[in-house]
Coordinates of C-alpha atoms and ligand atoms in Angstrom, one line a residue:
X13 CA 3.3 2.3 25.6
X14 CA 3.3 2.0 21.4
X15 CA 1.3 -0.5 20.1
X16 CA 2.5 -2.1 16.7
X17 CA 2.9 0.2 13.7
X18 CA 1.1 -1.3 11.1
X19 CA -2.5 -1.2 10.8
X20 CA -4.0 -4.2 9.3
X21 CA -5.2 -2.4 6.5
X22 CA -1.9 -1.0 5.4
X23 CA -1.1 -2.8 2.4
X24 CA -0.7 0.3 0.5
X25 CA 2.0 0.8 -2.6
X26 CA 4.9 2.7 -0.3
X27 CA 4.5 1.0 3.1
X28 CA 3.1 2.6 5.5
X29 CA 1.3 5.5 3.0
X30 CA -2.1 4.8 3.3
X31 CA -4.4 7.7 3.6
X32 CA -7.8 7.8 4.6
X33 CA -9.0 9.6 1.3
X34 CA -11.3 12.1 3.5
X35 CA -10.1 14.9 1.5
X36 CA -11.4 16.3 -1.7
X37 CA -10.3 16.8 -5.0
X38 CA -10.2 20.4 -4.6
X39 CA -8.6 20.4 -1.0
X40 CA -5.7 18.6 -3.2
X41 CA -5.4 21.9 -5.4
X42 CA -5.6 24.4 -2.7
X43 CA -2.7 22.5 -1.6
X44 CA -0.8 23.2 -4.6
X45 CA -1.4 26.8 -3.6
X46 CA 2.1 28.2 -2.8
X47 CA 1.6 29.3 1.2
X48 CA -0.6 26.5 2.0
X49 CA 0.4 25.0 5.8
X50 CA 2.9 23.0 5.7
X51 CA 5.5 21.1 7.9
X52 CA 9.3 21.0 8.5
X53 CA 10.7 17.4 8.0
X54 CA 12.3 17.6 11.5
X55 CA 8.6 16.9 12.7
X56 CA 7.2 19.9 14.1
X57 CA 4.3 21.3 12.2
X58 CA 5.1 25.5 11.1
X59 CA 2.8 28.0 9.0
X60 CA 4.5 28.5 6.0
X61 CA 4.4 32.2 4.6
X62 CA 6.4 32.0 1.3
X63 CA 4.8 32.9 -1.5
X64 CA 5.8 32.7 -5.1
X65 CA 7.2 36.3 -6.6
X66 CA 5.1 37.9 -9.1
X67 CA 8.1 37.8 -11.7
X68 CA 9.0 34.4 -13.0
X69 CA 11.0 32.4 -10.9
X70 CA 14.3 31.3 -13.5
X71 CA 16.4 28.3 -13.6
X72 CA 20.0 27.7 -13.8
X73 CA 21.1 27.9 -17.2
X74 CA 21.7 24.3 -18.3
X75 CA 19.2 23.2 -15.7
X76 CA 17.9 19.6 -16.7
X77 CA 14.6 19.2 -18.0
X78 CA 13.3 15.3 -18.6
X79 CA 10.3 13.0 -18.1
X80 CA 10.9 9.3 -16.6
X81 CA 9.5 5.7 -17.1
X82 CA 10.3 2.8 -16.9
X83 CA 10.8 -1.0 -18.7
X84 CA 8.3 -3.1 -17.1
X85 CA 5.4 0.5 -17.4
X86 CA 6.1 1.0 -20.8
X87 CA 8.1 -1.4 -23.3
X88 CA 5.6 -4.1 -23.2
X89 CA 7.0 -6.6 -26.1
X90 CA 7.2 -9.0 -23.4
X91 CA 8.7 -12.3 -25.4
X92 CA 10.2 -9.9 -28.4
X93 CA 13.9 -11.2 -29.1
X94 CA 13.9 -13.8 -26.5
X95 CA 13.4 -11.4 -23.8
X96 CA 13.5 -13.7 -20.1
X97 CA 10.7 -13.3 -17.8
X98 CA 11.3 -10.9 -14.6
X99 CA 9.7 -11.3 -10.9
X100 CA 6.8 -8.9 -12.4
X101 CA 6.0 -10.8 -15.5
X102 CA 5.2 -13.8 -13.0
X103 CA 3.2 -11.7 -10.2
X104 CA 1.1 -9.6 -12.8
X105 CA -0.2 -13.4 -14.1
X106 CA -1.2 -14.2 -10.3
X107 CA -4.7 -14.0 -9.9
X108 CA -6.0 -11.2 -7.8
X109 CA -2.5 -9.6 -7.8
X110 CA -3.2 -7.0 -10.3
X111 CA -6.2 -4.3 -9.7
X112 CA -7.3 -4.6 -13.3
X113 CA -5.9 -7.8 -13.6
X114 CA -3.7 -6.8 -16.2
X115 CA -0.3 -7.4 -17.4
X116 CA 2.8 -5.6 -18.6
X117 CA 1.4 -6.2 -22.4
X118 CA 0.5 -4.1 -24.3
X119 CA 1.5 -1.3 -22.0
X120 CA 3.0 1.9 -24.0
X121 CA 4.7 -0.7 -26.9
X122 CA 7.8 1.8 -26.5
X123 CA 9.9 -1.4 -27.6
X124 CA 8.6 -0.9 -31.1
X125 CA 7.5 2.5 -31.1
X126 CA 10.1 4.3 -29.5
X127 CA 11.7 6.5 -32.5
X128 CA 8.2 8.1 -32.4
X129 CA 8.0 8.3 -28.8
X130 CA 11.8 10.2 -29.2
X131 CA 10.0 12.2 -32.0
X132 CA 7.4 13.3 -29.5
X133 CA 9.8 14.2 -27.0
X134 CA 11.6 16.3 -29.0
X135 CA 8.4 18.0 -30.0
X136 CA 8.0 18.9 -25.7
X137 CA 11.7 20.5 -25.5
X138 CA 12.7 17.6 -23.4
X139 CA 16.4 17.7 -22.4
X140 CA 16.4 14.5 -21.3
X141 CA 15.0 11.2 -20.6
X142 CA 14.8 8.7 -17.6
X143 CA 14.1 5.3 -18.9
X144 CA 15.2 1.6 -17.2
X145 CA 16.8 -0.9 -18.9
X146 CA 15.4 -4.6 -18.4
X147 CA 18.0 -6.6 -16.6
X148 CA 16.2 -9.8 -18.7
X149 CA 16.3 -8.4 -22.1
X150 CA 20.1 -8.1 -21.6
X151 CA 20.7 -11.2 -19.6
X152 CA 17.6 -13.8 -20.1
X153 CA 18.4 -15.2 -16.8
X154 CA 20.1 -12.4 -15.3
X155 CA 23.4 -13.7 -15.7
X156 CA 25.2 -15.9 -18.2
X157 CA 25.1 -15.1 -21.9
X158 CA 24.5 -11.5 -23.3
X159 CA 21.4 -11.8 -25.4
X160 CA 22.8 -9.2 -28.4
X161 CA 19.3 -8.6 -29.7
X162 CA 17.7 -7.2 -25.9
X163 CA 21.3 -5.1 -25.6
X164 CA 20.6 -3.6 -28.7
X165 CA 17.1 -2.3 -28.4
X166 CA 18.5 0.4 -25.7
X167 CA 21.8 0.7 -28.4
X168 CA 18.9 2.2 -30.9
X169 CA 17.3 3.6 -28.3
X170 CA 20.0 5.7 -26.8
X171 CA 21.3 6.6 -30.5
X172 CA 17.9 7.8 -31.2
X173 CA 18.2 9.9 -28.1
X174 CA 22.0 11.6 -29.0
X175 CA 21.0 12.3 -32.3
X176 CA 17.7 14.2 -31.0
X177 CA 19.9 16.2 -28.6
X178 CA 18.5 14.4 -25.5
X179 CA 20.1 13.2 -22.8
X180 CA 19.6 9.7 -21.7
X181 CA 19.0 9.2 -18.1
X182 CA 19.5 5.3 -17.3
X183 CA 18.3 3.4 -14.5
X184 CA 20.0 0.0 -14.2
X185 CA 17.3 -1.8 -11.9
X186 CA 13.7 -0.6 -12.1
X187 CA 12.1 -3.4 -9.7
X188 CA 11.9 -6.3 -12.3
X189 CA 14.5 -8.4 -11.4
X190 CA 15.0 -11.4 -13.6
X191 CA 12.9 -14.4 -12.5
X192 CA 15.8 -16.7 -12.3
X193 CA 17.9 -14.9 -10.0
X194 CA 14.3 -14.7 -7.7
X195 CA 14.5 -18.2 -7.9
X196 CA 17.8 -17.9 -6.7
X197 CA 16.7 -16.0 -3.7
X198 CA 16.6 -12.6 -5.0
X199 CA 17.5 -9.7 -2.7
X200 CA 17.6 -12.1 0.2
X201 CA 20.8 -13.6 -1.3
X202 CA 24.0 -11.5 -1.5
X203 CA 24.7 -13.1 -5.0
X204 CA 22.2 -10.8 -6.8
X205 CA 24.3 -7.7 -6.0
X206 CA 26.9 -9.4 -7.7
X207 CA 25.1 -10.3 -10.4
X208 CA 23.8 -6.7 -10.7
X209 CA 27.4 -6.0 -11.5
X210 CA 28.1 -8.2 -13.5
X211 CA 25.2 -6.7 -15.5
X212 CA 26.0 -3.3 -15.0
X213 CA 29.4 -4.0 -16.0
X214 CA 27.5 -5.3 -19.5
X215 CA 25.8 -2.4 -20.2
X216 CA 28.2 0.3 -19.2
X217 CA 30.7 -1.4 -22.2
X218 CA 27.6 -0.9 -24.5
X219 CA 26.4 2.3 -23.3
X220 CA 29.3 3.5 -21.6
X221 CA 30.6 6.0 -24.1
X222 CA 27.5 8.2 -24.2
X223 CA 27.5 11.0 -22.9
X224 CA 24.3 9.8 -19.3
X225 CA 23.1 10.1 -16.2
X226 CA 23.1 6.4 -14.8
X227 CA 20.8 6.1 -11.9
X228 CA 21.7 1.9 -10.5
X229 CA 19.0 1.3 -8.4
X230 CA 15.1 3.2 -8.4
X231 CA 13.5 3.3 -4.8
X232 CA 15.2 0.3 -3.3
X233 CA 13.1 0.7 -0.3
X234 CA 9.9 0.5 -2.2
X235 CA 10.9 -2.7 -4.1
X236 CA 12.6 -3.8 -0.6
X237 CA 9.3 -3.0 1.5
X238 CA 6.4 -3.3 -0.5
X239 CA 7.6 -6.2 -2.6
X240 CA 9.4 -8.2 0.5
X241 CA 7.0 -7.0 3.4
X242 CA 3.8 -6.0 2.1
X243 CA 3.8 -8.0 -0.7
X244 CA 1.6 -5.8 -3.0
X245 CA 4.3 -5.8 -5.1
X246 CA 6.8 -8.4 -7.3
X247 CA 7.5 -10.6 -5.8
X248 CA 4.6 -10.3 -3.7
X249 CA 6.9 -11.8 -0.3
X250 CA 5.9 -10.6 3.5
X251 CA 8.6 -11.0 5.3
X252 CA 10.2 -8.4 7.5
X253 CA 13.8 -9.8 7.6
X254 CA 13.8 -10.4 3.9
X255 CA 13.0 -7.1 3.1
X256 CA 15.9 -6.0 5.6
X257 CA 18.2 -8.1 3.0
X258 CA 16.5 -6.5 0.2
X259 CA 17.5 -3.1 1.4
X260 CA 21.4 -4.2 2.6
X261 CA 21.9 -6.6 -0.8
X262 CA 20.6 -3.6 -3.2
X263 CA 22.4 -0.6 -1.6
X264 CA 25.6 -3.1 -1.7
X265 CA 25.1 -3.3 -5.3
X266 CA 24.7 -0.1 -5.7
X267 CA 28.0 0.4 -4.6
X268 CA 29.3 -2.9 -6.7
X269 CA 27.7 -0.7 -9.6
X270 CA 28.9 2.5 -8.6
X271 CA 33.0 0.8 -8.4
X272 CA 32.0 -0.7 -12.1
X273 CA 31.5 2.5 -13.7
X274 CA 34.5 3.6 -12.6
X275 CA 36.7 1.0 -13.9
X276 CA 34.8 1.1 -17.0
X277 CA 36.2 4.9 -17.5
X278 CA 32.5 5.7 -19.1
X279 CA 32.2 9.7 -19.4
X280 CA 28.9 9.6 -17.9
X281 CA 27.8 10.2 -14.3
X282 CA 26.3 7.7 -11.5
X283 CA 24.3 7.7 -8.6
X284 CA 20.8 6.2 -7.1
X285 CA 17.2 7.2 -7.0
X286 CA 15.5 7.3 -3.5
X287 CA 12.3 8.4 -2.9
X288 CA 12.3 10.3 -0.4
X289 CA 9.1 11.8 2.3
X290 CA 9.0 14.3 4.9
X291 CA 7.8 12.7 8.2
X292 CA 5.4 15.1 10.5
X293 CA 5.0 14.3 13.8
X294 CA 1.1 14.9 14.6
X295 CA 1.7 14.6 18.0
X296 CA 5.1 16.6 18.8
X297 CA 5.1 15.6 22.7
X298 CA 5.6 11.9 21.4
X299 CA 7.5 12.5 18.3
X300 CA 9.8 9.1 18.8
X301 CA 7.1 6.9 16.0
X302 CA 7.9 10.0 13.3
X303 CA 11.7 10.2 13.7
X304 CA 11.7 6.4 13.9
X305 CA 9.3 6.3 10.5
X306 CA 11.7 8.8 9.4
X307 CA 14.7 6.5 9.9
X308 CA 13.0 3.8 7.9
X309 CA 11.7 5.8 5.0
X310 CA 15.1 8.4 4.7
X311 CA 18.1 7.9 6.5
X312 CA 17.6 3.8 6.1
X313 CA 18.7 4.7 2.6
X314 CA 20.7 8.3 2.7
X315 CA 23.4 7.6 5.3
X316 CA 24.5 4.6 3.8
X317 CA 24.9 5.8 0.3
X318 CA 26.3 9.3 2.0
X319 CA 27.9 8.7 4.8
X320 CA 28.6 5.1 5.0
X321 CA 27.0 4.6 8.5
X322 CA 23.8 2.8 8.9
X323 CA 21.6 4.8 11.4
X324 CA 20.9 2.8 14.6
X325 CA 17.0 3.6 14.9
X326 CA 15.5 2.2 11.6
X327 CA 15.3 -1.8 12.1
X328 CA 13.6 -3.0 15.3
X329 CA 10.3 -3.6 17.0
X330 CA 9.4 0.0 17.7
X331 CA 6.6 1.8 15.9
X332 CA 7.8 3.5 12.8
X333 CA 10.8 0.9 12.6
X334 CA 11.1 -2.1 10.3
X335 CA 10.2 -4.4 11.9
X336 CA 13.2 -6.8 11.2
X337 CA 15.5 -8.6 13.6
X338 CA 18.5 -6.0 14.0
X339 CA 21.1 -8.6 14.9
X340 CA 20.0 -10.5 11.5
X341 CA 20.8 -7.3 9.5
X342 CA 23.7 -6.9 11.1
X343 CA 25.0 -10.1 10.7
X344 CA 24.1 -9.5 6.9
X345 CA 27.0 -6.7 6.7
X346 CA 30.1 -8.1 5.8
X347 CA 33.1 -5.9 7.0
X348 CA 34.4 -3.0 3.7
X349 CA 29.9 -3.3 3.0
X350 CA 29.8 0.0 3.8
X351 CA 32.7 1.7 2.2
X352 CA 31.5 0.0 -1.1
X353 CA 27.5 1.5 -0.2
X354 CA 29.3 4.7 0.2
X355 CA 31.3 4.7 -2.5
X356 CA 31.2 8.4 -4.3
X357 CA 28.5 9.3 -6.5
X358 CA 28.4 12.3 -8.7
X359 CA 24.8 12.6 -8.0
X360 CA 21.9 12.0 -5.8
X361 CA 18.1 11.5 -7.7
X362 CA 15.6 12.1 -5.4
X363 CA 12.0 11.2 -6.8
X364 CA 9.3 13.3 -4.6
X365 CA 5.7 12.7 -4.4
X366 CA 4.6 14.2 -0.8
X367 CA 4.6 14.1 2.7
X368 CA 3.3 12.1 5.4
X369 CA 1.8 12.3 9.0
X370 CA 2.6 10.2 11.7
X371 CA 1.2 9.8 15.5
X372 CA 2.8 9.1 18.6
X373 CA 1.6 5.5 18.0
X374 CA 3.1 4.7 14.7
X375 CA 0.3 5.2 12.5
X376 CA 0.1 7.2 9.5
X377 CA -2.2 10.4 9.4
X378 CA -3.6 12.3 6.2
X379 CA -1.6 16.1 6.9
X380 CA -2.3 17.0 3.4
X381 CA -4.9 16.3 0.7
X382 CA -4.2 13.2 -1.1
X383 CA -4.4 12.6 -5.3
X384 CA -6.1 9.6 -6.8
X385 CA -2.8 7.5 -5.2
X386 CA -4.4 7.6 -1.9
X387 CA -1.0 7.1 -0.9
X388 CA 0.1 10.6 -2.0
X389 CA -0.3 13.4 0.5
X390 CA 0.4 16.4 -1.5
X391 CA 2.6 19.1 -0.3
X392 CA 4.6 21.3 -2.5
X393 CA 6.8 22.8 0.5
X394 CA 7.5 19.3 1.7
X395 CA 9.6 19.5 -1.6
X396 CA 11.4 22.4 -0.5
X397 CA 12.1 21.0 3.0
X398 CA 13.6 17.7 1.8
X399 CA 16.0 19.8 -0.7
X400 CA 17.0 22.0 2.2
X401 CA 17.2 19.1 4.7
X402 CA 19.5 17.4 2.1
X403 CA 22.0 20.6 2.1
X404 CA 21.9 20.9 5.4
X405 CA 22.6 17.7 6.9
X406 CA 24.5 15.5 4.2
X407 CA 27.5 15.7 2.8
X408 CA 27.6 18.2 -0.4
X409 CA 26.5 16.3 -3.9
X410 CA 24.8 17.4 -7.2
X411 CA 20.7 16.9 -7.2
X412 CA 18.6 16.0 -9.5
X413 CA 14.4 15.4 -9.2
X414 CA 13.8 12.2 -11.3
X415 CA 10.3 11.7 -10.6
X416 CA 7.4 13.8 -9.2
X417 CA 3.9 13.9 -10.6
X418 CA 0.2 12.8 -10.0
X419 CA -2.3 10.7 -11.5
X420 CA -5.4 11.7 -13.7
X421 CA -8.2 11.8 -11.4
X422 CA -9.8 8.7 -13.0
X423 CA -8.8 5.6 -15.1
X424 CA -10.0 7.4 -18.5
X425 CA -8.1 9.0 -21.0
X426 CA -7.9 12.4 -19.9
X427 CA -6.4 15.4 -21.5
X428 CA -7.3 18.3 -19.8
X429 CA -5.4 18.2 -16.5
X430 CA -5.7 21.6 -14.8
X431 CA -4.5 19.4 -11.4
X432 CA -1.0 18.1 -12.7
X433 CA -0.4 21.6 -14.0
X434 CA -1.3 22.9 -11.2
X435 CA 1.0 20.2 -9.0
X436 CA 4.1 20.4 -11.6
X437 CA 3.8 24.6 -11.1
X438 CA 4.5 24.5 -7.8
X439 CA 6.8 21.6 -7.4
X440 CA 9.2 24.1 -9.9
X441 CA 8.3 26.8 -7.9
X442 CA 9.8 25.3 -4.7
X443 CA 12.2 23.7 -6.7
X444 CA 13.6 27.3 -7.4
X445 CA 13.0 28.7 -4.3
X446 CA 15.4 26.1 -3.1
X447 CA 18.2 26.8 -5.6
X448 CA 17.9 30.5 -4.6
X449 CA 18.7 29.2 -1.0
X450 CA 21.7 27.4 -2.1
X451 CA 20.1 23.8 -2.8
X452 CA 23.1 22.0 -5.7
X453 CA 19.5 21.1 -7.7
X454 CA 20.7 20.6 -11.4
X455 CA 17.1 19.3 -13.5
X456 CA 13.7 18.1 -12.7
X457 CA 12.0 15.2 -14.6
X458 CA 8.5 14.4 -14.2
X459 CA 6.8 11.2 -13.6
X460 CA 5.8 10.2 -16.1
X461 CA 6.1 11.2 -19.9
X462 CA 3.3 8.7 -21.0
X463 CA 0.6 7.2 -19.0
X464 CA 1.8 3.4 -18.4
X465 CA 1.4 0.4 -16.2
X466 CA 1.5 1.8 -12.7
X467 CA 2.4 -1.5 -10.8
X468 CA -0.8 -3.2 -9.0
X469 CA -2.7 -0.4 -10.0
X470 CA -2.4 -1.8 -13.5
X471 CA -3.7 0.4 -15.8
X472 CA -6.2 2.2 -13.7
X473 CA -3.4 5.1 -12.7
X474 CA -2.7 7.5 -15.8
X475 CA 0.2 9.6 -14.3
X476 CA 1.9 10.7 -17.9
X477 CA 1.8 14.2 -19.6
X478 CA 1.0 12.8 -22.6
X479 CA -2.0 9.9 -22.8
X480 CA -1.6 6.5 -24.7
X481 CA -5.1 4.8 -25.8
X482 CA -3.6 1.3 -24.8
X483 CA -6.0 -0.1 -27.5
X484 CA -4.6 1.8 -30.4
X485 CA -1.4 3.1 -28.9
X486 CA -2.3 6.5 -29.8
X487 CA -0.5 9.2 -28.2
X488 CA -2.1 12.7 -27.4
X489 CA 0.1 15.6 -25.6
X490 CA -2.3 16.5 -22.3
X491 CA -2.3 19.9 -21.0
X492 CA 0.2 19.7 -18.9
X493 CA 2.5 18.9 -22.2
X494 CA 2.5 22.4 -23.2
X495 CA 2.5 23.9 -20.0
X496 CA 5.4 22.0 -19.3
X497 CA 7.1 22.7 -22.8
X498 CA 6.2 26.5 -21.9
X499 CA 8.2 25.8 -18.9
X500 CA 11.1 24.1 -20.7
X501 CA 11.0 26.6 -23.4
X502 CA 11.9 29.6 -20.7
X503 CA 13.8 27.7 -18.9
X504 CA 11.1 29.5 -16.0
X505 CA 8.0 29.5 -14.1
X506 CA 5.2 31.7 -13.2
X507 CA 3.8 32.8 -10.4
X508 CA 0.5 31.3 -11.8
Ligands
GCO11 C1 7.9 4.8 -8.2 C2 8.3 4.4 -9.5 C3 7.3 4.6 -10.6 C4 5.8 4.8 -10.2 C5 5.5 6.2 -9.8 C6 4.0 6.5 -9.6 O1 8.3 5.9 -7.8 O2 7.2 4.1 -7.5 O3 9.5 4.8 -9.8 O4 7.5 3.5 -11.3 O5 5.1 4.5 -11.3 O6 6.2 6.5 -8.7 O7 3.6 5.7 -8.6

């Protein structure tokens, strides 16, 4: 019989991701090598013999290439112009809450220094940009009153952008939801999607006209799970049920965001950011944990937004599911929910960090090495296997990668990072070896362009291509910069 899914220790940053660490550092870059065994998402563990050619492997012409952040990792300028506190300004000040016990200041100061920060970009070749815009800059308490002077920070900001030839890429809701509409009840309360509306309405009459990707929601299921269940995250609740109302009350503003745009006539085009993870079943004669896991962490967020169904095996009491009360999330749905979930997209973002193992019990096994995220099983065919799965089995929509990356080995400054250039080579790789098979994948954006605040990590996780000395706020381009800008600048990769 399965025994409860989630191990006691599992408090990890993406639910149930936590790895044992047995691996080495070195394991983590033969796994980068392009052949390494690997495992189709449909659970059943297969050798992998592609190799990368010996010529380089070329993109699309006018194939996307951008970094991502976000507000609450890199702005900082926490009070500046009257900006209103968000659920993360008030669990980073929680003792305990925060590895380093850090906040959200200083982070990267991009508030103040973000014409450089532009400048820099454009020194990289980037085509475009993924940044978030802070729902409580813009509305203090999330509703209400427009506060001109937060609105016009991402006015500059996107001006700056345009006039470098950079495309803005803007996420509406980056996890730091304004502390007033938590007090509210947050995601448990079907208000906040229409408040997210409302304030995407806002800033699609402000920003509208440009010529951006707008991405509403980023990883809804880790806000919903590890903020509402595990409570590693802001705001820090453990509650099963609420974090089944945090993943209905976000995708149905997603779609109230999605119906917005519209009506608003902007130019632009609109669609969500899941993160998504191949699930391998370690023990194929009991592969029901894996595909349940799989509902959870995939199709819990794809065939709503997709298809407008929600699947039937991803809330309950089995291992892998979410543990939630189905008939409470069902009795959450109001009837036209899910034609407003599915309303179209032009786009799906899909941020991609690895792969995961699951037994025939529920719990997670290491398949692949993991990075300095112990959470991160690396696994650059995983990559490949999610684009395909995608083709195959959903209906037909333009891709783009909006985040994929790993962290620096260690908390210090680092600027030699033969690992991340190694991991970005043969994410692109796979990434072309998917558009050769047909895969609709338009650009790929790394996580992150600067090394930031990375959530209860604090600052102890450098993931950017280019490092900030928090103390100074110096900036220095890392290896992986220039690889990257090599990459950009052919618009190709090499075998090696
Ligand atoms: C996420 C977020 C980023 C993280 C990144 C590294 O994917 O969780 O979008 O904010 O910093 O993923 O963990």
């Amino acid at each position: 019989m399965p025994t409860p899914l989630r191990r006691d220790g599992d408090l990890s940053r993406r639910t149930f991701l936590l790895a044992t660490g047995g691996l080495t550092l070195t394991a983590a870059l033969a796994a980068c090598t392009p052949g390494a065994t690997t495992a189709s998402p449909s659970g059943s563990a297969t050798p992998a013999p592609w190799s990368p050619p010996a010529e380089p492997m070329t993109f699309p012409k006018g194939y996307t290439w951008g970094a991502s952040t976000s507000a609450f990792q890199i702005e900082g300028a926490l009070t500046a112009d009257g900006r209103g506190a968000s659920v993360w300004d008030t669990f980073a000040a929680l003792p305990g809450k925060i590895a380093d016990d850090s906040t959200g200041d200083p982070a990267a100061d991009q508030y103040h220094r973000y014409a450089d920060d532009v400048a820099l970009m454009s020194s990289l070749g980037l085509g475009a940009y993924r940044f978030s815009i802070s729902w409580s800059r813009v509305l203090l308490t999330g509703a209400g009153e427009v506060n001109q002077a937060g609105l016009d920070y991402y006015r500059r900001l996107v001006d700056e952008l345009l006039g470098a030839g950079i495309r803005p890429t803007i996420t509406l809701f980056h996890w730091d939801l304004p502390q007033a509409l938590q007090d509210a009840g947050g995601w448990a309360s079907r208000d906040t999607a229409e408040r997210f509306a409302d304030y995407a309405g806002v800033c699609f009459e402000a920003l509208g006209a440009a010529e951006a990707d707008w991405l509403t929601l980023n990883e809804p299921k880790t806000h919903a799970f590890v903020g509402h269940w595990y409570g590693v995250h802001a705001p820090g609740l453990r509650s099963p049920d609420t974090a089944a109302a945090a993943v209905h009350h976000q995708l149905l503003a997603h779609g109230l965001a999605v119906q917005r745009f519209r009506d608003s006539g902007a130019p632009g085009r609109i669609g969500a950011a899941l993160n998504l993870i191949p699930v391998i079943a370690t023990e194929p004669d009991y592969p029901e944990a894996a595909t349940f896991t799989d509902a959870r962490e995939n199709r819990l967020f794809l065939d709503p937004i997709l298809k407008g169904t929600y699947p039937d095996d991803a809330v309950g009491d089995q291992p892998g599911q979410l543990p939630a009360d189905p008939a409470a999330f069902l009795e959450l749905q109001q009837p036209g929910d899910l034609e407003v979930i599915s309303a179209p997209c032009d786009l799906l973002a899909i941020q991609y960090y690895g792969v995961t193992g699951v037994d025939g019990i529920g719990n997670t096994v290491d398949i692949a090495p993991t990075s300095a995220a112990t959470w991160q099983q690396i696994d650059p065919q995983g990559l490949y296997d999610l684009l395909v799965r995608l083709k195959d089995e959903y209906p037909a929509i333009p891709l783009i990668i909006t985040e994929n990356g790993i962290p620096d080995p260690t908390p210090d400054i680092t600027v030699d990072d033969p690992d991340r250039i190694a991991f970005l080579r043969s994410h692109f790789q796979q990434a072309a070896r998917a558009i050769g098979d047909g895969v609709p994948l338009e650009g790929h954006y790394v996580w992150s362009l600067l090394d930031n605040f990375e959530w209860a990590e604090g600052y102890t996780q450098r993931w950017g291509i280019v490092a900030v000395d928090f103390a100074t706020q110096e900036r220095t381009p890392k290896a992986s910069a220039g690889f990257f800008t090599d990459v950009i600048a052919a618009n190709s990769v090499n075998r090696d």
